[in-house]
């Protein structure tokens, strides 16, 4: 029997999503049961808001990760895992408040995520592109990788919002997988929304399943109030998904990710968001 957090176990769990409704429900339940183990410590958001975590350095690090992710056309999951590793590490280990420790952590997290997900991984020196601020020798990055893995208890195969998307989107009214083009569009739009949540610290307060449900609703151009939550004994996506948390997360997406929310695009002509809207949000705290 495989370990519940081993790659083989997770691969079989994902495959079971396509083996019938019961298997899907059971798999989603297993994901929800374990997702908290792959989140930052519970006080991390509070520490970010009160600046015991350097949120400016965090923002710069995530922006760099996303730029390099786009430069190499990495998979969306690679970027999300990179930020997941970054936040989980920071929640349990304090870095000095200056630039280079955050930069080497960024490189190490992106390198680890790429090794997990990408068929072709750039050399460590080649990964340090797009004005990283500091350039590190490969041996030093490898030491940081080992430190990150140790603090993450070697649990790199994380549960993320992407684990829920196929299943949740198939649950939306008029958004079933029988319409491949529409389904693919919703997957892409939901993925874009999820990646953008990494820039806004308040999304750290939501579980991966909650973020996935909110992203699916926004990508579909649905109003939260039009979702038939009465289905399935009060829950629509899954009985374990908290609809009030989804409401809060969906509202946050509509407010701060307005440029990527299909439902909110009509608002842009009247209330244009400045280019640095997401950056400014970090400084509210």
mmCIF file of C-alpha atoms in Angstrom:
data_model
loop_
_atom_site.group_PDB
_atom_site.id
_atom_site.type_symbol
_atom_site.label_atom_id
_atom_site.label_comp_id
_atom_site.label_asym_id
_atom_site.label_seq_id
_atom_site.Cartn_x
_atom_site.Cartn_y
_atom_site.Cartn_z
ATOM 1 C CA UNK A 1 0.000 0.000 0.000
ATOM 2 C CA UNK A 2 1.379 3.449 -0.936
ATOM 3 C CA UNK A 3 1.897 6.189 1.611
ATOM 4 C CA UNK A 4 -1.051 8.648 1.610
ATOM 5 C CA UNK A 5 1.242 11.513 0.563
ATOM 6 C CA UNK A 6 3.441 9.642 -1.877
ATOM 7 C CA UNK A 7 3.391 10.502 -5.602
ATOM 8 C CA UNK A 8 1.982 7.060 -6.471
ATOM 9 C CA UNK A 9 -0.867 7.436 -4.012
ATOM 10 C CA UNK A 10 -1.700 10.948 -5.247
ATOM 11 C CA UNK A 11 -1.584 9.839 -8.884
ATOM 12 C CA UNK A 12 -4.030 7.033 -8.193
ATOM 13 C CA UNK A 13 -6.271 9.436 -6.292
ATOM 14 C CA UNK A 14 -6.377 11.828 -9.244
ATOM 15 C CA UNK A 15 -7.085 8.979 -11.648
ATOM 16 C CA UNK A 16 -10.014 7.854 -9.524
ATOM 17 C CA UNK A 17 -11.766 11.133 -10.313
ATOM 18 C CA UNK A 18 -12.599 9.618 -13.654
ATOM 19 C CA UNK A 19 -13.825 6.253 -12.383
ATOM 20 C CA UNK A 20 -17.396 7.145 -11.493
ATOM 21 C CA UNK A 21 -19.339 9.454 -9.195
ATOM 22 C CA UNK A 22 -18.692 7.508 -5.992
ATOM 23 C CA UNK A 23 -14.955 7.381 -6.653
ATOM 24 C CA UNK A 24 -14.968 11.121 -7.372
ATOM 25 C CA UNK A 25 -16.808 11.971 -4.173
ATOM 26 C CA UNK A 26 -14.453 9.794 -2.149
ATOM 27 C CA UNK A 27 -11.391 11.322 -3.747
ATOM 28 C CA UNK A 28 -12.571 14.879 -3.120
ATOM 29 C CA UNK A 29 -13.304 13.920 0.490
ATOM 30 C CA UNK A 30 -9.740 12.601 0.850
ATOM 31 C CA UNK A 31 -8.336 15.797 -0.626
ATOM 32 C CA UNK A 32 -10.389 17.920 1.784
ATOM 33 C CA UNK A 33 -9.365 15.743 4.722
ATOM 34 C CA UNK A 34 -5.680 16.286 3.984
ATOM 35 C CA UNK A 35 -5.533 19.798 2.494
ATOM 36 C CA UNK A 36 -4.829 21.552 5.796
ATOM 37 C CA UNK A 37 -1.548 19.614 6.015
ATOM 38 C CA UNK A 38 -0.343 21.461 2.913
ATOM 39 C CA UNK A 39 -1.178 24.981 4.058
ATOM 40 C CA UNK A 40 0.958 27.489 5.982
ATOM 41 C CA UNK A 41 0.645 27.462 9.763
ATOM 42 C CA UNK A 42 -2.645 28.883 11.040
ATOM 43 C CA UNK A 43 -1.144 32.152 12.330
ATOM 44 C CA UNK A 44 0.671 32.955 9.064
ATOM 45 C CA UNK A 45 -2.005 35.297 7.662
ATOM 46 C CA UNK A 46 -2.146 37.188 10.973
ATOM 47 C CA UNK A 47 1.636 37.581 10.927
ATOM 48 C CA UNK A 48 1.547 38.830 7.331
ATOM 49 C CA UNK A 49 -1.109 41.401 8.176
ATOM 50 C CA UNK A 50 0.840 42.655 11.173
ATOM 51 C CA UNK A 51 4.133 42.715 9.299
ATOM 52 C CA UNK A 52 6.026 40.173 11.347
ATOM 53 C CA UNK A 53 6.424 38.638 7.887
ATOM 54 C CA UNK A 54 8.029 40.972 5.343
ATOM 55 C CA UNK A 55 5.091 41.177 2.919
ATOM 56 C CA UNK A 56 6.981 43.473 0.555
ATOM 57 C CA UNK A 57 9.728 40.852 0.167
ATOM 58 C CA UNK A 58 7.046 38.164 -0.205
ATOM 59 C CA UNK A 59 5.333 40.164 -2.936
ATOM 60 C CA UNK A 60 8.586 40.735 -4.814
ATOM 61 C CA UNK A 61 9.424 37.040 -4.551
ATOM 62 C CA UNK A 62 6.057 35.908 -5.888
ATOM 63 C CA UNK A 63 6.184 38.422 -8.725
ATOM 64 C CA UNK A 64 9.592 37.049 -9.717
ATOM 65 C CA UNK A 65 8.364 33.435 -9.509
ATOM 66 C CA UNK A 66 5.398 34.233 -11.762
ATOM 67 C CA UNK A 67 7.600 36.057 -14.285
ATOM 68 C CA UNK A 68 10.032 33.160 -14.552
ATOM 69 C CA UNK A 69 7.090 30.755 -14.709
ATOM 70 C CA UNK A 70 5.765 32.655 -17.741
ATOM 71 C CA UNK A 71 9.239 32.994 -19.284
ATOM 72 C CA UNK A 72 9.733 29.228 -19.362
ATOM 73 C CA UNK A 73 6.054 28.448 -20.074
ATOM 74 C CA UNK A 74 5.869 26.223 -17.024
ATOM 75 C CA UNK A 75 2.631 24.530 -16.080
ATOM 76 C CA UNK A 76 0.241 26.489 -13.822
ATOM 77 C CA UNK A 77 0.707 23.938 -11.050
ATOM 78 C CA UNK A 78 4.454 24.650 -10.997
ATOM 79 C CA UNK A 79 3.853 28.284 -10.066
ATOM 80 C CA UNK A 80 1.232 27.395 -7.484
ATOM 81 C CA UNK A 81 3.463 24.792 -5.848
ATOM 82 C CA UNK A 82 6.358 27.257 -5.771
ATOM 83 C CA UNK A 83 4.292 29.768 -3.805
ATOM 84 C CA UNK A 84 2.854 27.015 -1.630
ATOM 85 C CA UNK A 85 6.352 25.860 -0.657
ATOM 86 C CA UNK A 86 7.426 29.484 -0.125
ATOM 87 C CA UNK A 87 4.563 30.301 2.259
ATOM 88 C CA UNK A 88 4.719 27.013 4.137
ATOM 89 C CA UNK A 89 8.426 27.518 4.738
ATOM 90 C CA UNK A 90 8.022 31.149 5.826
ATOM 91 C CA UNK A 91 5.242 30.200 8.216
ATOM 92 C CA UNK A 92 7.633 28.002 10.184
ATOM 93 C CA UNK A 93 11.020 29.684 9.651
ATOM 94 C CA UNK A 94 11.923 33.364 10.053
ATOM 95 C CA UNK A 95 14.170 34.933 7.436
ATOM 96 C CA UNK A 96 16.250 38.080 7.973
ATOM 97 C CA UNK A 97 14.557 41.204 6.631
ATOM 98 C CA UNK A 98 16.728 41.875 3.625
ATOM 99 C CA UNK A 99 16.660 40.854 0.008
ATOM 100 C CA UNK A 100 18.927 37.897 -0.619
ATOM 101 C CA UNK A 101 17.402 35.276 1.787
ATOM 102 C CA UNK A 102 13.991 35.744 0.165
ATOM 103 C CA UNK A 103 15.562 35.505 -3.281
ATOM 104 C CA UNK A 104 17.362 32.236 -2.644
ATOM 105 C CA UNK A 105 14.170 30.851 -1.087
ATOM 106 C CA UNK A 106 12.277 31.858 -4.246
ATOM 107 C CA UNK A 107 14.788 30.120 -6.495
ATOM 108 C CA UNK A 108 14.797 26.984 -4.339
ATOM 109 C CA UNK A 109 10.984 26.769 -4.232
ATOM 110 C CA UNK A 110 10.641 27.298 -7.975
ATOM 111 C CA UNK A 111 13.358 24.737 -8.651
ATOM 112 C CA UNK A 112 11.678 22.139 -6.430
ATOM 113 C CA UNK A 113 8.276 22.740 -8.019
ATOM 114 C CA UNK A 114 9.750 22.492 -11.517
ATOM 115 C CA UNK A 115 11.405 19.187 -10.617
ATOM 116 C CA UNK A 116 8.036 17.923 -9.423
ATOM 117 C CA UNK A 117 6.032 18.986 -12.482
ATOM 118 C CA UNK A 118 8.122 19.881 -15.519
ATOM 119 C CA UNK A 119 9.526 17.395 -18.048
ATOM 120 C CA UNK A 120 12.437 19.759 -18.770
ATOM 121 C CA UNK A 121 13.920 21.712 -15.873
ATOM 122 C CA UNK A 122 16.396 24.553 -16.559
ATOM 123 C CA UNK A 123 19.791 24.467 -14.891
ATOM 124 C CA UNK A 124 19.876 26.367 -11.605
ATOM 125 C CA UNK A 125 21.939 29.170 -13.128
ATOM 126 C CA UNK A 126 19.541 29.399 -16.094
ATOM 127 C CA UNK A 127 16.568 29.551 -13.730
ATOM 128 C CA UNK A 128 17.893 32.820 -12.270
ATOM 129 C CA UNK A 129 16.671 35.138 -15.024
ATOM 130 C CA UNK A 130 14.648 38.356 -15.318
ATOM 131 C CA UNK A 131 16.603 40.529 -12.892
ATOM 132 C CA UNK A 132 16.480 38.353 -9.792
ATOM 133 C CA UNK A 133 18.609 40.830 -7.813
ATOM 134 C CA UNK A 134 21.088 38.185 -6.680
ATOM 135 C CA UNK A 135 22.723 35.230 -8.421
ATOM 136 C CA UNK A 136 23.520 32.154 -6.315
ATOM 137 C CA UNK A 137 25.842 29.252 -6.936
ATOM 138 C CA UNK A 138 24.007 25.972 -7.585
ATOM 139 C CA UNK A 139 25.479 24.335 -4.471
ATOM 140 C CA UNK A 140 23.962 27.059 -2.266
ATOM 141 C CA UNK A 141 20.564 26.715 -3.906
ATOM 142 C CA UNK A 142 20.704 22.956 -3.390
ATOM 143 C CA UNK A 143 21.392 23.500 0.314
ATOM 144 C CA UNK A 144 18.342 25.753 0.473
ATOM 145 C CA UNK A 145 16.270 23.130 -1.332
ATOM 146 C CA UNK A 146 17.200 20.587 1.327
ATOM 147 C CA UNK A 147 16.264 23.023 4.083
ATOM 148 C CA UNK A 148 12.897 23.735 2.458
ATOM 149 C CA UNK A 149 12.119 20.043 2.036
ATOM 150 C CA UNK A 150 13.046 19.377 5.654
ATOM 151 C CA UNK A 151 10.737 22.114 6.941
ATOM 152 C CA UNK A 152 7.951 20.825 4.676
ATOM 153 C CA UNK A 153 8.473 17.310 6.065
ATOM 154 C CA UNK A 154 9.212 16.235 2.487
ATOM 155 C CA UNK A 155 5.548 16.702 1.558
ATOM 156 C CA UNK A 156 5.986 18.272 -1.851
ATOM 157 C CA UNK A 157 3.038 16.605 -3.565
ATOM 158 C CA UNK A 158 0.657 19.184 -2.107
ATOM 159 C CA UNK A 159 -3.115 19.358 -2.334
ATOM 160 C CA UNK A 160 -3.878 22.561 -4.252
ATOM 161 C CA UNK A 161 -6.993 24.194 -5.748
ATOM 162 C CA UNK A 162 -6.112 22.534 -9.056
ATOM 163 C CA UNK A 163 -6.941 19.130 -7.559
ATOM 164 C CA UNK A 164 -10.600 20.160 -7.370
ATOM 165 C CA UNK A 165 -11.151 22.111 -10.573
ATOM 166 C CA UNK A 166 -12.217 19.368 -12.996
ATOM 167 C CA UNK A 167 -14.710 17.994 -10.518
ATOM 168 C CA UNK A 168 -16.101 21.351 -9.365
ATOM 169 C CA UNK A 169 -16.476 22.746 -12.881
ATOM 170 C CA UNK A 170 -18.367 19.619 -13.929
ATOM 171 C CA UNK A 171 -20.836 20.419 -11.119
ATOM 172 C CA UNK A 172 -21.674 23.899 -12.378
ATOM 173 C CA UNK A 173 -25.037 24.358 -14.152
ATOM 174 C CA UNK A 174 -24.565 24.227 -17.938
ATOM 175 C CA UNK A 175 -20.819 23.657 -17.545
ATOM 176 C CA UNK A 176 -20.436 19.915 -17.889
ATOM 177 C CA UNK A 177 -17.513 18.136 -19.494
ATOM 178 C CA UNK A 178 -19.822 17.133 -22.379
ATOM 179 C CA UNK A 179 -18.993 20.548 -23.853
ATOM 180 C CA UNK A 180 -15.188 20.250 -24.232
ATOM 181 C CA UNK A 181 -14.562 23.788 -25.491
ATOM 182 C CA UNK A 182 -16.514 25.416 -22.699
ATOM 183 C CA UNK A 183 -14.979 23.076 -20.143
ATOM 184 C CA UNK A 184 -11.445 23.885 -21.339
ATOM 185 C CA UNK A 185 -12.143 27.621 -21.235
ATOM 186 C CA UNK A 186 -13.442 27.382 -17.695
ATOM 187 C CA UNK A 187 -10.394 25.388 -16.626
ATOM 188 C CA UNK A 188 -8.068 28.025 -18.070
ATOM 189 C CA UNK A 189 -9.973 30.974 -16.608
ATOM 190 C CA UNK A 190 -10.226 29.284 -13.216
ATOM 191 C CA UNK A 191 -6.506 28.496 -13.296
ATOM 192 C CA UNK A 192 -5.662 32.121 -14.082
ATOM 193 C CA UNK A 193 -7.792 33.289 -11.170
ATOM 194 C CA UNK A 194 -6.166 30.806 -8.806
ATOM 195 C CA UNK A 195 -2.661 31.906 -9.810
ATOM 196 C CA UNK A 196 -3.602 35.526 -9.216
ATOM 197 C CA UNK A 197 -4.768 34.748 -5.687
ATOM 198 C CA UNK A 198 -1.110 34.207 -4.777
ATOM 199 C CA UNK A 199 -0.575 37.967 -5.008
ATOM 200 C CA UNK A 200 -3.192 38.871 -2.386
ATOM 201 C CA UNK A 201 -2.477 37.844 1.185
ATOM 202 C CA UNK A 202 -6.108 37.518 2.282
ATOM 203 C CA UNK A 203 -6.524 34.424 0.130
ATOM 204 C CA UNK A 204 -4.177 32.685 2.552
ATOM 205 C CA UNK A 205 -7.181 32.477 4.851
ATOM 206 C CA UNK A 206 -9.021 30.053 2.568
ATOM 207 C CA UNK A 207 -8.508 26.346 2.009
ATOM 208 C CA UNK A 208 -7.609 25.049 -1.472
ATOM 209 C CA UNK A 209 -11.119 23.593 -1.921
ATOM 210 C CA UNK A 210 -12.702 26.960 -1.089
ATOM 211 C CA UNK A 211 -10.444 28.819 -3.542
ATOM 212 C CA UNK A 212 -11.234 26.275 -6.265
ATOM 213 C CA UNK A 213 -15.000 26.579 -5.755
ATOM 214 C CA UNK A 214 -14.885 30.380 -5.785
ATOM 215 C CA UNK A 215 -12.671 30.423 -8.894
ATOM 216 C CA UNK A 216 -15.008 28.067 -10.753
ATOM 217 C CA UNK A 217 -17.988 30.313 -10.000
ATOM 218 C CA UNK A 218 -16.148 33.468 -11.087
ATOM 219 C CA UNK A 219 -14.706 31.878 -14.231
ATOM 220 C CA UNK A 220 -18.179 30.698 -15.238
ATOM 221 C CA UNK A 221 -19.457 34.254 -14.935
ATOM 222 C CA UNK A 222 -21.914 33.154 -12.282
ATOM 223 C CA UNK A 223 -23.245 35.165 -9.404
ATOM 224 C CA UNK A 224 -22.718 33.376 -6.123
ATOM 225 C CA UNK A 225 -26.438 33.663 -5.373
ATOM 226 C CA UNK A 226 -27.378 31.779 -8.566
ATOM 227 C CA UNK A 227 -25.540 28.609 -7.495
ATOM 228 C CA UNK A 228 -28.077 25.951 -6.360
ATOM 229 C CA UNK A 229 -26.542 25.292 -2.970
ATOM 230 C CA UNK A 230 -29.624 23.391 -1.874
ATOM 231 C CA UNK A 231 -28.471 20.458 -3.993
ATOM 232 C CA UNK A 232 -26.681 17.753 -2.033
ATOM 233 C CA UNK A 233 -28.076 18.533 1.414
ATOM 234 C CA UNK A 234 -27.118 22.184 1.384
ATOM 235 C CA UNK A 235 -23.838 21.970 -0.511
ATOM 236 C CA UNK A 236 -23.409 22.081 -4.257
ATOM 237 C CA UNK A 237 -19.775 21.312 -5.080
ATOM 238 C CA UNK A 238 -19.337 18.830 -2.247
ATOM 239 C CA UNK A 239 -20.927 18.379 1.148
ATOM 240 C CA UNK A 240 -17.663 19.315 2.884
ATOM 241 C CA UNK A 241 -17.271 22.629 1.043
ATOM 242 C CA UNK A 242 -18.327 25.502 3.310
ATOM 243 C CA UNK A 243 -20.639 27.725 1.277
ATOM 244 C CA UNK A 244 -20.136 30.790 3.492
ATOM 245 C CA UNK A 245 -16.371 30.569 3.085
ATOM 246 C CA UNK A 246 -16.885 30.211 -0.668
ATOM 247 C CA UNK A 247 -19.082 33.324 -0.595
ATOM 248 C CA UNK A 248 -16.325 35.310 1.149
ATOM 249 C CA UNK A 249 -13.625 34.022 -1.195
ATOM 250 C CA UNK A 250 -15.762 34.694 -4.275
ATOM 251 C CA UNK A 251 -16.431 38.240 -3.065
ATOM 252 C CA UNK A 252 -12.709 38.806 -2.575
ATOM 253 C CA UNK A 253 -12.042 37.601 -6.115
ATOM 254 C CA UNK A 254 -14.668 39.957 -7.502
ATOM 255 C CA UNK A 255 -13.145 42.878 -5.592
ATOM 256 C CA UNK A 256 -9.416 42.340 -6.088
ATOM 257 C CA UNK A 257 -9.091 40.169 -9.187
ATOM 258 C CA UNK A 258 -11.587 42.217 -11.181
ATOM 259 C CA UNK A 259 -9.477 42.229 -14.350
ATOM 260 C CA UNK A 260 -9.547 38.425 -14.555
ATOM 261 C CA UNK A 261 -13.128 37.777 -13.379
ATOM 262 C CA UNK A 262 -15.435 37.301 -16.398
ATOM 263 C CA UNK A 263 -18.472 38.258 -14.294
ATOM 264 C CA UNK A 264 -16.904 41.596 -13.398
ATOM 265 C CA UNK A 265 -15.482 42.630 -16.761
ATOM 266 C CA UNK A 266 -18.454 44.904 -17.430
ATOM 267 C CA UNK A 267 -17.431 46.952 -14.379
ATOM 268 C CA UNK A 268 -14.008 47.796 -15.737
ATOM 269 C CA UNK A 269 -15.203 50.492 -18.139
ATOM 270 C CA UNK A 270 -16.805 52.391 -15.290
ATOM 271 C CA UNK A 271 -14.424 51.626 -12.432
ATOM 272 C CA UNK A 272 -10.977 51.014 -13.911
ATOM 273 C CA UNK A 273 -8.539 49.433 -11.492
ATOM 274 C CA UNK A 274 -5.092 51.056 -11.434
ATOM 275 C CA UNK A 275 -2.221 48.861 -12.694
ATOM 276 C CA UNK A 276 -0.882 48.386 -9.183
ATOM 277 C CA UNK A 277 -4.197 47.464 -7.529
ATOM 278 C CA UNK A 278 -2.886 44.114 -6.339
ATOM 279 C CA UNK A 279 0.369 45.649 -5.135
ATOM 280 C CA UNK A 280 -1.430 48.351 -3.189
ATOM 281 C CA UNK A 281 -3.570 45.765 -1.442
ATOM 282 C CA UNK A 282 -0.538 44.449 0.386
ATOM 283 C CA UNK A 283 0.052 47.840 1.949
ATOM 284 C CA UNK A 284 -3.379 48.058 3.546
ATOM 285 C CA UNK A 285 -1.860 46.233 6.475
#
